[in-house]
Short mmCIF file of N, CA and C in Angstrom, two decimals:
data_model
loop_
_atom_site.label_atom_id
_atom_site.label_comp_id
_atom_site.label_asym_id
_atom_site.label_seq_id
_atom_site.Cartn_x
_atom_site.Cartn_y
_atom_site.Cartn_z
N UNK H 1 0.67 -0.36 -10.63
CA UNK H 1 -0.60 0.24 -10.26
C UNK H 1 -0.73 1.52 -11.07
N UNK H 2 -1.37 1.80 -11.97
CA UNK H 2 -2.07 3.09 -12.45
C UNK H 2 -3.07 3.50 -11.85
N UNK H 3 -3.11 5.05 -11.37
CA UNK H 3 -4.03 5.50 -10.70
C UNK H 3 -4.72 6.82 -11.52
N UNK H 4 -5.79 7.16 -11.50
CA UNK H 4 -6.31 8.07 -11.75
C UNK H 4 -6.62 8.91 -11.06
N UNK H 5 -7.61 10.39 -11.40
CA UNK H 5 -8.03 11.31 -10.18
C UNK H 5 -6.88 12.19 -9.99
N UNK H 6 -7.44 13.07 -8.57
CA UNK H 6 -8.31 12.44 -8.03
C UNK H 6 -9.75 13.96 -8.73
N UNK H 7 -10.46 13.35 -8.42
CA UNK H 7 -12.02 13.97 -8.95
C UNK H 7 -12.85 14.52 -8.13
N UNK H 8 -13.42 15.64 -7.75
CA UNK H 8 -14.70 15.71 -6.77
C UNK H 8 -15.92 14.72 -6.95
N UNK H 9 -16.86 15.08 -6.31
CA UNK H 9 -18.19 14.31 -6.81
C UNK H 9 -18.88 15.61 -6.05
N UNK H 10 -19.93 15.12 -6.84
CA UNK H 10 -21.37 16.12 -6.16
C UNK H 10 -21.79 16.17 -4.90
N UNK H 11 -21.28 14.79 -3.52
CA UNK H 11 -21.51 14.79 -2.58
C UNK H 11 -20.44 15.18 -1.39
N UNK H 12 -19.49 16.27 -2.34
CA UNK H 12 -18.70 16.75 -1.51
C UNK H 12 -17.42 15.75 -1.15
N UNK H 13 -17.35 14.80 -1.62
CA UNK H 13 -16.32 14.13 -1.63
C UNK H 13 -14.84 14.12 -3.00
N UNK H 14 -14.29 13.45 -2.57
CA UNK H 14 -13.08 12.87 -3.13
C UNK H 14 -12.69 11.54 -3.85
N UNK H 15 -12.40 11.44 -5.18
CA UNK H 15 -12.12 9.79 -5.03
C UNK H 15 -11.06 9.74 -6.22
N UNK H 16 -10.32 8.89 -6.23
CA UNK H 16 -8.91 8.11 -7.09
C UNK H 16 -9.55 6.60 -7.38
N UNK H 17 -9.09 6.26 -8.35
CA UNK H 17 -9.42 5.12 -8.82
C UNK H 17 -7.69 4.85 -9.34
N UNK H 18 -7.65 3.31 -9.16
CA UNK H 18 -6.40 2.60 -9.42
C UNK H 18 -7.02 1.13 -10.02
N UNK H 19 -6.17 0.81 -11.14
CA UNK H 19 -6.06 -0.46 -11.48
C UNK H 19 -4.80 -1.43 -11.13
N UNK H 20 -4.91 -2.12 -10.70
CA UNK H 20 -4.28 -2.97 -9.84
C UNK H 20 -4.02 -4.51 -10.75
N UNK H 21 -2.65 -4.58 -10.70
CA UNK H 21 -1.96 -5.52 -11.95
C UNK H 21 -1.11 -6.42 -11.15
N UNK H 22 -1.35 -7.95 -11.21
CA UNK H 22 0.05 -8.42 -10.10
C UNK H 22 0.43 -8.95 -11.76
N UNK H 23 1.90 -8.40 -11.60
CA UNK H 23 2.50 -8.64 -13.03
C UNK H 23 3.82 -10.06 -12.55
N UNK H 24 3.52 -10.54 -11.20
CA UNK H 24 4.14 -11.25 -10.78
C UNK H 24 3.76 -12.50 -11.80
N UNK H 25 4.56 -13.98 -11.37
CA UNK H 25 4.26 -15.31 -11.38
C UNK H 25 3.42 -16.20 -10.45
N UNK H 26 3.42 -15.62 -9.35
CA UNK H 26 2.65 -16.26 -8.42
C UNK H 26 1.38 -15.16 -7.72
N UNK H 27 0.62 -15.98 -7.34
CA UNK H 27 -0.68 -15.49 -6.60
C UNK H 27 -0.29 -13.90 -5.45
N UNK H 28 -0.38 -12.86 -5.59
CA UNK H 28 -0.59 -11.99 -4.84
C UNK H 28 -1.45 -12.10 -3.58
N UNK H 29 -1.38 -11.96 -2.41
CA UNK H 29 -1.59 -12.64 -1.30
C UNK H 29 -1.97 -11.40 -0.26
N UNK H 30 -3.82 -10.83 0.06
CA UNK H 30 -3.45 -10.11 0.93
C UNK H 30 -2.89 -8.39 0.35
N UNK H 31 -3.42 -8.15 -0.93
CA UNK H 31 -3.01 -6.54 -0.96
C UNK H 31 -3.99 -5.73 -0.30
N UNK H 32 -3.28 -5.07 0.70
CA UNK H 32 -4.15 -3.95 1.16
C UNK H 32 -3.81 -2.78 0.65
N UNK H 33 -4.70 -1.98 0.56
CA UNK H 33 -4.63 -0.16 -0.39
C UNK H 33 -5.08 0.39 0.85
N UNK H 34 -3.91 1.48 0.79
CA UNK H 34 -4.22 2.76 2.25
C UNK H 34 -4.06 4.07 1.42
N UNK H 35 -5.15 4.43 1.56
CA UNK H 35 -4.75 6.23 0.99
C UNK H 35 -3.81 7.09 1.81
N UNK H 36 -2.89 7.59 0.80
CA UNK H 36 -1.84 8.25 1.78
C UNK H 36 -1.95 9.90 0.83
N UNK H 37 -1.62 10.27 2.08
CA UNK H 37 -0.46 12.07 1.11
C UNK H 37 0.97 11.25 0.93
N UNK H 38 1.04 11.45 -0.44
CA UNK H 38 2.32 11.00 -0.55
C UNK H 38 3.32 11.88 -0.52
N UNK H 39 2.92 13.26 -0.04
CA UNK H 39 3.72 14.76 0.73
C UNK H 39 4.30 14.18 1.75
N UNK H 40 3.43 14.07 2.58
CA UNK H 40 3.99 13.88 4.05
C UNK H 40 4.02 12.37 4.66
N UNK H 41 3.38 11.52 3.50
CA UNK H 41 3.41 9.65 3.64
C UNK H 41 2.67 9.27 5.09
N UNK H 42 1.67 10.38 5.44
CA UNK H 42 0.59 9.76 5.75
C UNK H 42 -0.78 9.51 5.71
N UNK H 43 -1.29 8.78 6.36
CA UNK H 43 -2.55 8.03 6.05
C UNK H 43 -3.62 8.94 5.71
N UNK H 44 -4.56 9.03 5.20
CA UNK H 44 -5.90 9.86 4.85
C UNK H 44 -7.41 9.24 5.44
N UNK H 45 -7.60 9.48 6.66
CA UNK H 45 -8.66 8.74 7.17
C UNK H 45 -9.95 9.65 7.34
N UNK H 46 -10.85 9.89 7.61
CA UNK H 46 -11.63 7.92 7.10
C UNK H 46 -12.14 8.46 5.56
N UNK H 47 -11.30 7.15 4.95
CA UNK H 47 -11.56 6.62 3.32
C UNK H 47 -12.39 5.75 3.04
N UNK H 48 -12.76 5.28 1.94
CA UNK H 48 -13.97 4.52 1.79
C UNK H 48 -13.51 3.90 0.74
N UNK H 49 -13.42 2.43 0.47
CA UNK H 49 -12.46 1.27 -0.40
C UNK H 49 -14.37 1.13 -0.72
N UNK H 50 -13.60 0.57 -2.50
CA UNK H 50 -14.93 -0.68 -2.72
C UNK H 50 -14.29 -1.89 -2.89
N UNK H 51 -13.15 -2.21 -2.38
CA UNK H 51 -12.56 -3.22 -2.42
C UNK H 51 -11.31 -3.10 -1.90
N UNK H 52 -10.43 -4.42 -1.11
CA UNK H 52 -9.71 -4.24 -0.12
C UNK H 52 -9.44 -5.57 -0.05
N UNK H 53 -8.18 -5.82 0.62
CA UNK H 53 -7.67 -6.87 1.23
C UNK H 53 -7.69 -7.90 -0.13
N UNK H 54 -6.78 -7.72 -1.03
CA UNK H 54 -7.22 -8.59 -2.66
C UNK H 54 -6.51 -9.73 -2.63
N UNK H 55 -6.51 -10.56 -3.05
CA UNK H 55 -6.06 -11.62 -3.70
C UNK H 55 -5.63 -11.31 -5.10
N UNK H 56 -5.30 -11.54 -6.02
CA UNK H 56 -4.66 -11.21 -6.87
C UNK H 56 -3.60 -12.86 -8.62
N UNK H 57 -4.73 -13.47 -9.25
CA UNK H 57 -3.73 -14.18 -9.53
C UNK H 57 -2.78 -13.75 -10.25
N UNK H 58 -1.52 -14.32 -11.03
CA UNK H 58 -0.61 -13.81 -11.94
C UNK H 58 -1.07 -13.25 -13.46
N UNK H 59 -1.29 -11.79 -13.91
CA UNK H 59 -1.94 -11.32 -14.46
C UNK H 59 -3.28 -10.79 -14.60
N UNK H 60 -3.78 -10.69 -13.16
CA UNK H 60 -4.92 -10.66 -12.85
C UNK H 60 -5.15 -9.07 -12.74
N UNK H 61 -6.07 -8.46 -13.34
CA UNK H 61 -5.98 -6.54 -12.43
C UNK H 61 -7.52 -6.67 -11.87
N UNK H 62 -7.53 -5.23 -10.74
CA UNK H 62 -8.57 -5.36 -10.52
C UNK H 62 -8.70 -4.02 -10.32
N UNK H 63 -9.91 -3.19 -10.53
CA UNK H 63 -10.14 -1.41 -10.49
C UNK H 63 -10.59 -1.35 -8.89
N UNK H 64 -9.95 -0.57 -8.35
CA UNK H 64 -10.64 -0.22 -7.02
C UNK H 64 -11.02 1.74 -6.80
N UNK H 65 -11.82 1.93 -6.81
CA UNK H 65 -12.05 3.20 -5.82
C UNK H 65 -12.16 3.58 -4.88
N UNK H 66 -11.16 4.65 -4.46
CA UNK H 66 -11.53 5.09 -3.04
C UNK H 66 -11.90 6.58 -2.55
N UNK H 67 -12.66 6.91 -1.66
CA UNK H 67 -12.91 8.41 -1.54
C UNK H 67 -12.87 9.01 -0.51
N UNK H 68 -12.81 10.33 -0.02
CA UNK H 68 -12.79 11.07 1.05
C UNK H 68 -12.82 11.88 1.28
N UNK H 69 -12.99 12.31 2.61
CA UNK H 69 -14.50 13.67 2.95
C UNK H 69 -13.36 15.02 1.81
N UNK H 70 -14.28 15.83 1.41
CA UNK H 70 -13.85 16.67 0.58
C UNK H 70 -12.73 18.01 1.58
N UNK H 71 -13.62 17.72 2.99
CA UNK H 71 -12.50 18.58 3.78
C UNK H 71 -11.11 17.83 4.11
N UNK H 72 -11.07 16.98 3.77
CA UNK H 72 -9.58 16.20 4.39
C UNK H 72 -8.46 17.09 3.62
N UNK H 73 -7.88 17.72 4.60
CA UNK H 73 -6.43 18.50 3.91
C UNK H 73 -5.52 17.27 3.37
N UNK H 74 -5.37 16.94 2.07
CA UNK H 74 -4.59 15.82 0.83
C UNK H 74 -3.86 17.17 0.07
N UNK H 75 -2.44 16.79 0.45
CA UNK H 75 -1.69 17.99 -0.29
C UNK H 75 -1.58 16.99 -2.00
N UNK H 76 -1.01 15.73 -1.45
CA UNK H 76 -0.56 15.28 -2.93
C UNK H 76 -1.50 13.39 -2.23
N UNK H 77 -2.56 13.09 -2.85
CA UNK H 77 -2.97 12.07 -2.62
C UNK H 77 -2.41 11.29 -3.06
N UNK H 78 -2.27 9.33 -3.23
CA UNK H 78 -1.94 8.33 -3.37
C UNK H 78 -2.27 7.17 -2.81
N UNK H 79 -2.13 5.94 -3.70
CA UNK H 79 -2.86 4.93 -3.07
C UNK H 79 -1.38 3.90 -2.62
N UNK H 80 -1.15 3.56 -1.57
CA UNK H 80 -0.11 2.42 -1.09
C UNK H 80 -0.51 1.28 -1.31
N UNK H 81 -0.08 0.20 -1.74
CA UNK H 81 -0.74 -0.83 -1.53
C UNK H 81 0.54 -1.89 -1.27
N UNK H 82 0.35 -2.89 -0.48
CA UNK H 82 1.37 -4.17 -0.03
C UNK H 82 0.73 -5.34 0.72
N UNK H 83 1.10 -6.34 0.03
CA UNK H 83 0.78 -7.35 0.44
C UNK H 83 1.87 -8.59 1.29
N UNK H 84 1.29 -9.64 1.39
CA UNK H 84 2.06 -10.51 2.28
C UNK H 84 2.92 -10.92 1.88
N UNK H 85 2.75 -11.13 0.32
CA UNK H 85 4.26 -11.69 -0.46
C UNK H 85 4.89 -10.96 -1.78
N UNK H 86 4.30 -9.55 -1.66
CA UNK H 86 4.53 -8.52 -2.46
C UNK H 86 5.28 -7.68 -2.29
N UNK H 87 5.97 -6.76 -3.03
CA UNK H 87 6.47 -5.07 -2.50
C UNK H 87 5.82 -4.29 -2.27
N UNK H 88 6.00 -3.23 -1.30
CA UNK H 88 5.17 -2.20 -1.41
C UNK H 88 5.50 -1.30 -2.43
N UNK H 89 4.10 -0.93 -3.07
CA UNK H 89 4.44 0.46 -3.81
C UNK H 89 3.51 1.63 -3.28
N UNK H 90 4.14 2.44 -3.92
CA UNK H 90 2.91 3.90 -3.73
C UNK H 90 2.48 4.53 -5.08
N UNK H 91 1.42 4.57 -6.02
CA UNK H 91 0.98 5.32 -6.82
C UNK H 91 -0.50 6.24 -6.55
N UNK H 92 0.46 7.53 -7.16
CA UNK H 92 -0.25 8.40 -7.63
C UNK H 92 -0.55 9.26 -8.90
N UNK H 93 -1.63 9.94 -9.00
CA UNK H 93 -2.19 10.13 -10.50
C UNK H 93 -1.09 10.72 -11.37
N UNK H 94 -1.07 10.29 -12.29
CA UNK H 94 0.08 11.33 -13.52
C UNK H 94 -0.49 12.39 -13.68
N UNK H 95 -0.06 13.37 -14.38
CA UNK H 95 0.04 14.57 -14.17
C UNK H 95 -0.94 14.71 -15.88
N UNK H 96 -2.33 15.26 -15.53
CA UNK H 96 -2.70 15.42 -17.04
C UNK H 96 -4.25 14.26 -16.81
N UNK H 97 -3.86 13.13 -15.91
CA UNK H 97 -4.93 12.02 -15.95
C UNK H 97 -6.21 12.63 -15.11
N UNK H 98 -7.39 11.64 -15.36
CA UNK H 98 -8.07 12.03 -14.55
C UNK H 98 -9.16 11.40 -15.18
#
């Protein structure tokens, strides 16, 4: 997962964008993305997905964005994502991206 961000916007919000790669052999099954602080490894609610719950075939990516209210205290943001027959990972933005 490469992630970007994260970025303001003009409406007072927040958002990270991630591209999403199953570099597996078989069908990815079921990835869900949860915005986390990956400080304190928890959740960042309420976020706003434009996409969720993926399917995924072998070599398949897919860009998702997500955003949130600009007051949400996010010391170090990140996107989790794990599926039914996947690992979990956690990425967040490199240092410089955006």
């Amino acid at each position: 997962m490469a992630v970007t961000g994260p970025r303001g916007r003009s409406d007072g919000r927040h958002e990270l964008t991630a591209e999403m790669t199953n570099r597996g052999t078989s069908v990815a099954a079921m990835v869900r993305l949860s915005l986390v602080d990956t400080r304190s490894g928890d959740r960042v609610l309420p976020a706003e997905y434009d996409d969720n719950y993926l399917w995924l075939l072998p070599g398949e990516s897919r860009t998702v964005t997500v955003s949130w209210p600009g007051s949400a205290a996010v010391a170090r943001p990140g996107l989790r994502a794990e599926g039914y027959n996947v690992p979990e990972v956690t990425g967040r933005p490199y240092p410089g991206r955006s």
